Amino acid sequence: MLKTVYLRFLSIIVLASIAVTVMISSLPISSDTCKCETSSDLDRQHEKLHSSFKESTKSLKPKLAVLVPFRDRFDELLRFAPHMSTFLTRQQIPFHIFVLNQNDRYRFNRASLINAGFMQVKDHYDYIAMHDVDLLPINDNLKYEYPAEGPLHISGPAFHPKYHYPTFIGGILLLRVEHYQRLNGMSNRYWGWGLEDDEFYVRIKEAGLEVFRPQNITTGPDNTFLHNHDRLHRRRDTTKCYNQREVTRRRDRETGLDTLLYSIKQRHELTLDGVPLTVLNINLECDKSQTPWCECDSKIETKTRVDSKKKV
Ligand code: UDP
Ligand code: MN
């Protein structure tokens, strides 16, 4: 009798423990056992994405990284990504778009953003396009081909909507990774709008590289590109302070890829109308002993605040 009771008790214990095990295993994973992504996980994912990008485009064609210097241009980006994807796919170019989003609070620095973007892509791609977000090519004869012999300036002065001087090199410029490295990239001294491209032109010339431009283009400044640039709402930051004007008129032999100070704060993989994009949130650092004009507005603002306080 005692034995039967004991056996019943034992079988209840066994059944109960099986039931508890089944219940626990069907519960959702609690937050403290969650395999949350760490930044090194993200790095690995990114690595995988890009190595698989290289492998998946089985062709032997060189791979293009489209580097887009960027801040506060969301509407332009919404047009840019689908347009460029259609345009480059028609040319069968293996490409990926990198939005180089300036995340710090200094004045916009197009050249340093391109330097930072280059550092991120140089081991995975064969050539880069430094590409304004508001300049959309509409002539299919503008070929974004591998610039084997030297920099290929897609938005040449004969077809750019706005700039027509012969040494103009801005807008859209393609370079082999090796050539950009050889030039030590662009100068890091250009905070605010303008002149960084003109300095880069001199670098190219001094390095003995020849600039190429698309041939057999029958369209002109009005019908080769769409310049999605609203002058009223997208004001250019042309302020000059300290000795900025004087310094930025000169060729810079000191700064470039090897002096760039930056960090990547986040990396986001997005899809925009089906187009994969990588957004890099970039924090540029400014050495104020070298380029105090990375913040010339704040000085004026402080003064205004003090003045307005006085009035009160
Ligand atoms: N840009 C940006 N945010 C800014 C200023 C410039 O994203 O606040 C980027 C954007 O890609 C733009 C490029 O830098 O197309 C060149 O600037 P902008 O169009 O003002 O110059 P421009 O048309 O006179 O060459
Ligand atoms: Mn523009």
CSV table of C-alpha atoms in Angstrom, one decimal, residues 3-310:
chain,number,residue,atom,x,y,z
A,3,LYS,CA,4.6,1.4,-2.1
A,4,THR,CA,1.7,2.3,-4.4
A,5,VAL,CA,1.3,5.7,-2.8
A,6,TYR,CA,5.0,6.4,-3.2
A,7,LEU,CA,4.9,5.4,-6.8
A,8,ARG,CA,1.9,7.6,-7.5
A,9,PHE,CA,3.6,10.5,-5.8
A,10,LEU,CA,6.8,9.9,-7.8
A,11,SER,CA,4.8,9.8,-11.2
A,12,ILE,CA,3.0,13.1,-10.3
A,13,ILE,CA,6.4,14.8,-9.6
A,14,VAL,CA,7.8,13.6,-12.9
A,15,LEU,CA,4.7,14.7,-14.9
A,16,ALA,CA,4.7,18.1,-13.1
A,17,SER,CA,8.3,18.8,-13.9
A,18,ILE,CA,7.8,17.8,-17.6
A,19,ALA,CA,4.8,20.3,-17.7
A,20,VAL,CA,6.9,23.1,-16.1
A,21,THR,CA,9.8,22.5,-18.6
A,22,VAL,CA,7.4,22.6,-21.6
A,23,MET,CA,5.8,25.9,-20.3
A,24,ILE,CA,9.1,27.6,-19.7
A,25,SER,CA,10.5,26.7,-23.2
A,26,SER,CA,7.4,28.1,-24.8
A,27,LEU,CA,7.7,31.5,-23.1
A,28,PRO,CA,9.2,34.4,-25.1
A,29,ILE,CA,12.8,35.1,-24.5
A,30,SER,CA,13.1,37.6,-21.6
A,31,SER,CA,15.1,40.8,-22.1
A,32,ASP,CA,18.0,39.7,-20.0
A,33,THR,CA,18.7,36.7,-22.3
A,34,CYS,CA,18.1,38.7,-25.5
A,35,LYS,CA,20.9,38.5,-28.0
A,36,CYS,CA,20.9,42.3,-28.5
A,37,GLU,CA,23.1,43.7,-31.2
A,38,THR,CA,26.4,45.1,-30.0
A,39,SER,CA,28.4,47.5,-32.2
A,40,SER,CA,30.8,44.7,-33.1
A,41,ASP,CA,27.8,42.6,-34.2
A,42,LEU,CA,26.8,45.5,-36.5
A,43,ASP,CA,30.4,45.7,-37.8
A,44,ARG,CA,30.3,42.0,-38.6
A,45,GLN,CA,26.9,42.4,-40.3
A,46,HIS,CA,28.3,45.3,-42.3
A,47,GLU,CA,31.4,43.3,-43.3
A,48,LYS,CA,29.2,40.4,-44.4
A,49,LEU,CA,26.9,42.7,-46.4
A,50,HIS,CA,29.8,44.2,-48.3
A,51,SER,CA,31.8,41.0,-48.9
A,52,SER,CA,28.6,39.3,-50.1
A,53,PHE,CA,27.9,42.4,-52.2
A,54,LYS,CA,31.3,41.9,-53.9
A,55,GLU,CA,30.7,38.2,-54.3
A,56,SER,CA,27.1,38.4,-55.4
A,57,THR,CA,27.9,40.8,-58.2
A,58,LYS,CA,29.8,37.9,-59.7
A,59,SER,CA,30.9,40.0,-62.7
A,60,LEU,CA,34.5,41.1,-62.9
A,61,LYS,CA,33.3,44.7,-63.2
A,62,PRO,CA,34.9,47.2,-60.8
A,63,LYS,CA,32.6,48.2,-57.9
A,64,LEU,CA,31.6,51.8,-57.3
A,65,ALA,CA,31.0,53.4,-53.9
A,66,VAL,CA,28.8,56.5,-54.4
A,67,LEU,CA,29.8,58.9,-51.6
A,68,VAL,CA,27.2,61.6,-50.8
A,69,PRO,CA,28.3,64.4,-48.5
A,70,PHE,CA,25.1,65.1,-46.5
A,71,ARG,CA,23.3,67.3,-43.9
A,72,ASP,CA,19.7,68.3,-43.8
A,73,ARG,CA,18.8,67.3,-47.4
A,74,PHE,CA,16.1,64.7,-46.9
A,75,ASP,CA,13.9,65.8,-49.8
A,76,GLU,CA,16.8,65.8,-52.1
A,77,LEU,CA,17.8,62.3,-50.9
A,78,LEU,CA,14.3,60.9,-51.6
A,79,ARG,CA,14.8,61.9,-55.2
A,80,PHE,CA,18.4,61.0,-55.5
A,81,ALA,CA,18.4,57.4,-54.4
A,82,PRO,CA,15.8,56.0,-56.8
A,83,HIS,CA,17.0,58.2,-59.7
A,84,MET,CA,20.7,57.1,-59.3
A,85,SER,CA,19.7,53.5,-58.9
A,86,THR,CA,17.7,53.5,-62.1
A,87,PHE,CA,20.4,55.4,-63.9
A,88,LEU,CA,23.4,53.2,-62.8
A,89,THR,CA,21.5,50.0,-63.2
A,90,ARG,CA,20.8,50.9,-66.8
A,91,GLN,CA,24.6,51.1,-67.2
A,92,GLN,CA,25.0,47.8,-65.4
A,93,ILE,CA,27.4,49.4,-62.8
A,94,PRO,CA,27.8,47.5,-59.6
A,95,PHE,CA,27.3,50.2,-57.0
A,96,HIS,CA,26.3,51.0,-53.5
A,97,ILE,CA,25.2,54.4,-52.1
A,98,PHE,CA,26.8,55.8,-48.8
A,99,VAL,CA,25.1,58.8,-47.3
A,100,LEU,CA,27.9,60.6,-45.3
A,101,ASN,CA,25.7,62.4,-42.7
A,102,GLN,CA,27.6,65.1,-40.8
A,103,ASN,CA,26.5,64.5,-37.2
A,104,ASP,CA,28.6,66.9,-35.2
A,105,ARG,CA,27.7,70.6,-34.7
A,106,TYR,CA,30.5,72.2,-36.7
A,107,ARG,CA,30.0,73.9,-40.0
A,108,PHE,CA,29.5,71.6,-43.0
A,109,ASN,CA,32.7,70.1,-44.3
A,110,ARG,CA,32.1,68.4,-47.6
A,111,ALA,CA,35.8,67.4,-48.2
A,112,SER,CA,36.3,65.9,-44.7
A,113,LEU,CA,33.1,63.9,-45.1
A,114,ILE,CA,34.4,62.5,-48.4
A,115,ASN,CA,37.7,61.6,-46.7
A,116,ALA,CA,35.8,59.8,-43.9
A,117,GLY,CA,33.6,58.0,-46.4
A,118,PHE,CA,36.6,56.9,-48.4
A,119,MET,CA,38.3,55.4,-45.3
A,120,GLN,CA,35.2,53.3,-44.8
A,121,VAL,CA,34.9,51.9,-48.3
A,122,LYS,CA,38.5,51.8,-49.7
A,123,ASP,CA,39.0,48.1,-48.9
A,124,HIS,CA,35.7,46.9,-50.4
A,125,TYR,CA,35.3,49.0,-53.6
A,126,ASP,CA,37.4,49.8,-56.6
A,127,TYR,CA,36.4,53.4,-57.3
A,128,ILE,CA,34.4,56.2,-55.7
A,129,ALA,CA,32.1,58.9,-56.9
A,130,MET,CA,32.0,62.0,-54.8
A,131,HIS,CA,28.5,63.0,-55.6
A,132,ASP,CA,26.3,66.0,-54.7
A,133,VAL,CA,22.9,64.9,-53.5
A,134,ASP,CA,21.1,67.6,-55.6
A,135,LEU,CA,22.7,66.9,-58.9
A,136,LEU,CA,20.9,64.2,-61.0
A,137,PRO,CA,22.4,63.1,-64.3
A,138,ILE,CA,19.7,62.8,-67.1
A,139,ASN,CA,21.8,62.0,-70.1
A,140,ASP,CA,22.6,58.3,-70.5
A,141,ASN,CA,25.8,59.1,-72.3
A,142,LEU,CA,27.3,60.2,-69.0
A,143,LYS,CA,29.1,56.9,-68.3
A,144,TYR,CA,30.0,56.3,-64.7
A,145,GLU,CA,32.8,53.9,-65.8
A,146,TYR,CA,35.9,52.9,-64.0
A,147,PRO,CA,38.3,55.9,-64.3
A,148,ALA,CA,41.4,53.8,-65.0
A,149,GLU,CA,43.6,56.6,-66.4
A,150,GLY,CA,42.7,59.4,-64.1
A,151,PRO,CA,39.8,61.3,-62.4
A,152,LEU,CA,36.6,61.4,-64.5
A,153,HIS,CA,34.7,64.6,-64.0
A,154,ILE,CA,31.1,63.8,-64.9
A,155,SER,CA,29.7,67.2,-64.2
A,156,GLY,CA,32.2,69.1,-66.5
A,157,PRO,CA,31.9,72.8,-66.9
A,158,ALA,CA,30.4,72.4,-70.4
A,159,PHE,CA,27.3,70.6,-68.9
A,160,HIS,CA,27.0,71.7,-65.2
A,161,PRO,CA,23.9,73.9,-64.8
A,162,LYS,CA,25.8,76.5,-62.8
A,163,TYR,CA,29.6,76.4,-62.9
A,164,HIS,CA,31.4,76.9,-66.2
A,165,TYR,CA,35.1,77.7,-65.5
A,166,PRO,CA,37.6,75.3,-67.1
A,167,THR,CA,39.2,74.1,-63.8
A,168,PHE,CA,35.8,73.3,-62.1
A,169,ILE,CA,35.9,69.8,-60.6
A,170,GLY,CA,32.9,69.9,-58.2
A,171,GLY,CA,29.5,68.2,-58.4
A,172,ILE,CA,30.3,64.7,-59.5
A,173,LEU,CA,33.8,63.3,-59.7
A,174,LEU,CA,34.9,59.7,-60.1
A,175,LEU,CA,38.3,58.4,-58.9
A,176,ARG,CA,40.1,55.1,-58.5
A,177,VAL,CA,40.7,54.2,-54.9
A,178,GLU,CA,44.5,54.2,-55.6
A,179,HIS,CA,44.4,57.7,-57.1
A,180,TYR,CA,42.4,59.1,-54.1
A,181,GLN,CA,44.9,57.5,-51.7
A,182,ARG,CA,47.9,58.9,-53.7
A,183,LEU,CA,46.4,62.4,-53.5
A,184,ASN,CA,46.1,62.0,-49.7
A,185,GLY,CA,42.4,62.7,-50.3
A,186,MET,CA,41.0,66.3,-49.9
A,187,SER,CA,42.0,69.1,-47.6
A,188,ASN,CA,40.3,69.1,-44.2
A,189,ARG,CA,40.5,72.9,-43.8
A,190,TYR,CA,37.2,73.8,-45.7
A,191,TRP,CA,34.4,74.4,-43.2
A,192,GLY,CA,31.4,76.1,-44.8
A,193,TRP,CA,30.6,76.4,-48.5
A,194,GLY,CA,33.1,76.4,-51.3
A,195,LEU,CA,36.7,76.2,-52.6
A,196,GLU,CA,37.5,72.7,-51.4
A,197,ASP,CA,37.0,71.4,-54.9
A,198,ASP,CA,39.3,74.0,-56.4
A,199,GLU,CA,42.0,73.1,-54.0
A,200,PHE,CA,41.5,69.4,-55.0
A,201,TYR,CA,41.9,70.4,-58.6
A,202,VAL,CA,45.4,71.7,-57.8
A,203,ARG,CA,46.3,68.5,-55.9
A,204,ILE,CA,45.3,66.4,-58.9
A,205,LYS,CA,47.4,68.6,-61.3
A,206,GLU,CA,50.4,68.6,-59.0
A,207,ALA,CA,50.3,64.8,-58.8
A,208,GLY,CA,50.5,64.7,-62.5
A,209,LEU,CA,47.1,63.1,-63.0
A,210,GLU,CA,45.0,64.1,-66.0
A,211,VAL,CA,41.3,64.9,-65.5
A,212,PHE,CA,38.9,63.3,-68.0
A,213,ARG,CA,35.4,64.4,-69.0
A,214,PRO,CA,32.6,62.6,-70.7
A,215,GLN,CA,32.9,62.6,-74.5
A,216,ASN,CA,30.2,62.9,-77.2
A,217,ILE,CA,27.7,64.8,-75.0
A,218,THR,CA,25.4,66.8,-77.2
A,219,THR,CA,23.3,68.2,-74.3
A,220,GLY,CA,24.3,71.4,-72.5
A,221,PRO,CA,24.1,73.2,-69.1
A,222,ASP,CA,20.2,73.1,-69.2
A,223,ASN,CA,19.5,69.5,-70.1
A,224,THR,CA,22.4,67.3,-68.9
A,225,PHE,CA,21.5,67.4,-65.2
A,226,LEU,CA,18.7,68.2,-62.9
A,227,HIS,CA,20.0,70.6,-60.2
A,228,ASN,CA,17.5,70.0,-57.4
A,229,HIS,CA,18.9,73.0,-55.5
A,230,ASP,CA,16.5,75.5,-53.9
A,231,ARG,CA,18.6,78.7,-53.4
A,232,LEU,CA,16.0,80.2,-51.0
A,233,HIS,CA,15.6,77.3,-48.6
A,234,ARG,CA,19.0,75.8,-49.0
A,235,ARG,CA,21.2,78.8,-48.3
A,236,ARG,CA,24.9,78.3,-48.8
A,237,ASP,CA,27.0,78.9,-45.7
A,238,THR,CA,29.4,81.5,-47.3
A,239,THR,CA,30.4,83.1,-44.0
A,240,LYS,CA,34.1,83.7,-43.5
A,241,CYS,CA,35.7,84.3,-40.2
A,242,TYR,CA,39.2,84.5,-38.6
A,243,ASN,CA,41.8,84.1,-41.4
A,244,GLN,CA,39.6,81.6,-43.3
A,245,ARG,CA,39.5,83.6,-46.5
A,246,GLU,CA,43.3,83.9,-46.7
A,247,VAL,CA,44.1,80.2,-45.7
A,248,THR,CA,41.5,78.6,-47.9
A,249,ARG,CA,42.8,80.4,-51.0
A,250,ARG,CA,46.1,78.6,-50.7
A,251,ARG,CA,47.0,75.0,-51.7
A,252,ASP,CA,47.1,72.8,-48.6
A,253,ARG,CA,50.1,70.4,-48.5
A,254,GLU,CA,49.5,69.5,-44.8
A,255,THR,CA,46.1,68.0,-44.4
A,256,GLY,CA,44.2,65.2,-45.9
A,257,LEU,CA,43.5,61.5,-45.3
A,258,ASP,CA,46.4,61.1,-43.0
A,259,THR,CA,45.4,64.0,-40.7
A,260,LEU,CA,41.6,63.4,-40.7
A,261,LEU,CA,40.0,63.2,-37.2
A,262,TYR,CA,36.6,61.6,-37.1
A,263,SER,CA,34.5,58.9,-35.7
A,264,ILE,CA,31.5,56.9,-37.0
A,265,LYS,CA,28.8,57.3,-34.5
A,266,GLN,CA,26.2,54.9,-36.1
A,267,ARG,CA,25.8,53.0,-39.3
A,268,HIS,CA,22.3,52.4,-40.6
A,269,GLU,CA,21.4,50.1,-43.4
A,270,LEU,CA,18.2,51.4,-45.1
A,271,THR,CA,16.1,50.7,-48.1
A,272,LEU,CA,14.6,53.7,-49.9
A,273,ASP,CA,12.0,52.8,-52.6
A,274,GLY,CA,13.7,49.4,-52.8
A,275,VAL,CA,17.2,50.9,-53.0
A,276,PRO,CA,19.7,49.8,-50.4
A,277,LEU,CA,21.6,52.7,-48.7
A,278,THR,CA,24.1,52.9,-46.0
A,279,VAL,CA,23.9,56.0,-43.8
A,280,LEU,CA,27.1,56.8,-41.9
A,281,ASN,CA,26.7,59.2,-39.0
A,282,ILE,CA,30.0,60.9,-38.9
A,283,ASN,CA,31.4,63.1,-36.2
A,284,LEU,CA,34.2,65.3,-37.5
A,285,GLU,CA,36.7,66.8,-35.1
A,286,CYS,CA,38.0,70.3,-35.4
A,287,ASP,CA,41.4,71.4,-34.3
A,288,LYS,CA,40.6,75.0,-33.4
A,289,SER,CA,44.3,75.9,-33.2
A,290,GLN,CA,44.4,75.1,-37.0
A,291,THR,CA,40.9,76.0,-38.3
A,292,PRO,CA,39.0,78.1,-35.7
A,293,TRP,CA,36.5,78.9,-38.5
A,294,CYS,CA,34.8,75.5,-38.0
A,295,GLU,CA,32.5,77.5,-35.7
A,296,CYS,CA,32.5,81.1,-36.7
A,297,ASP,CA,28.7,81.5,-36.3
A,298,SER,CA,28.6,80.7,-32.6
A,299,LYS,CA,30.8,83.7,-31.8
A,300,ILE,CA,28.4,86.0,-33.6
A,301,GLU,CA,25.4,84.4,-31.9
A,302,THR,CA,27.0,84.8,-28.4
A,303,LYS,CA,27.6,88.4,-29.1
A,304,THR,CA,24.0,88.9,-30.2
A,305,ARG,CA,22.7,87.2,-27.1
A,306,VAL,CA,24.8,89.4,-24.9
A,307,ASP,CA,23.6,92.5,-26.8
A,308,SER,CA,20.0,91.6,-26.6
A,309,LYS,CA,20.4,90.9,-22.8
A,310,LYS,CA,21.8,94.4,-22.4
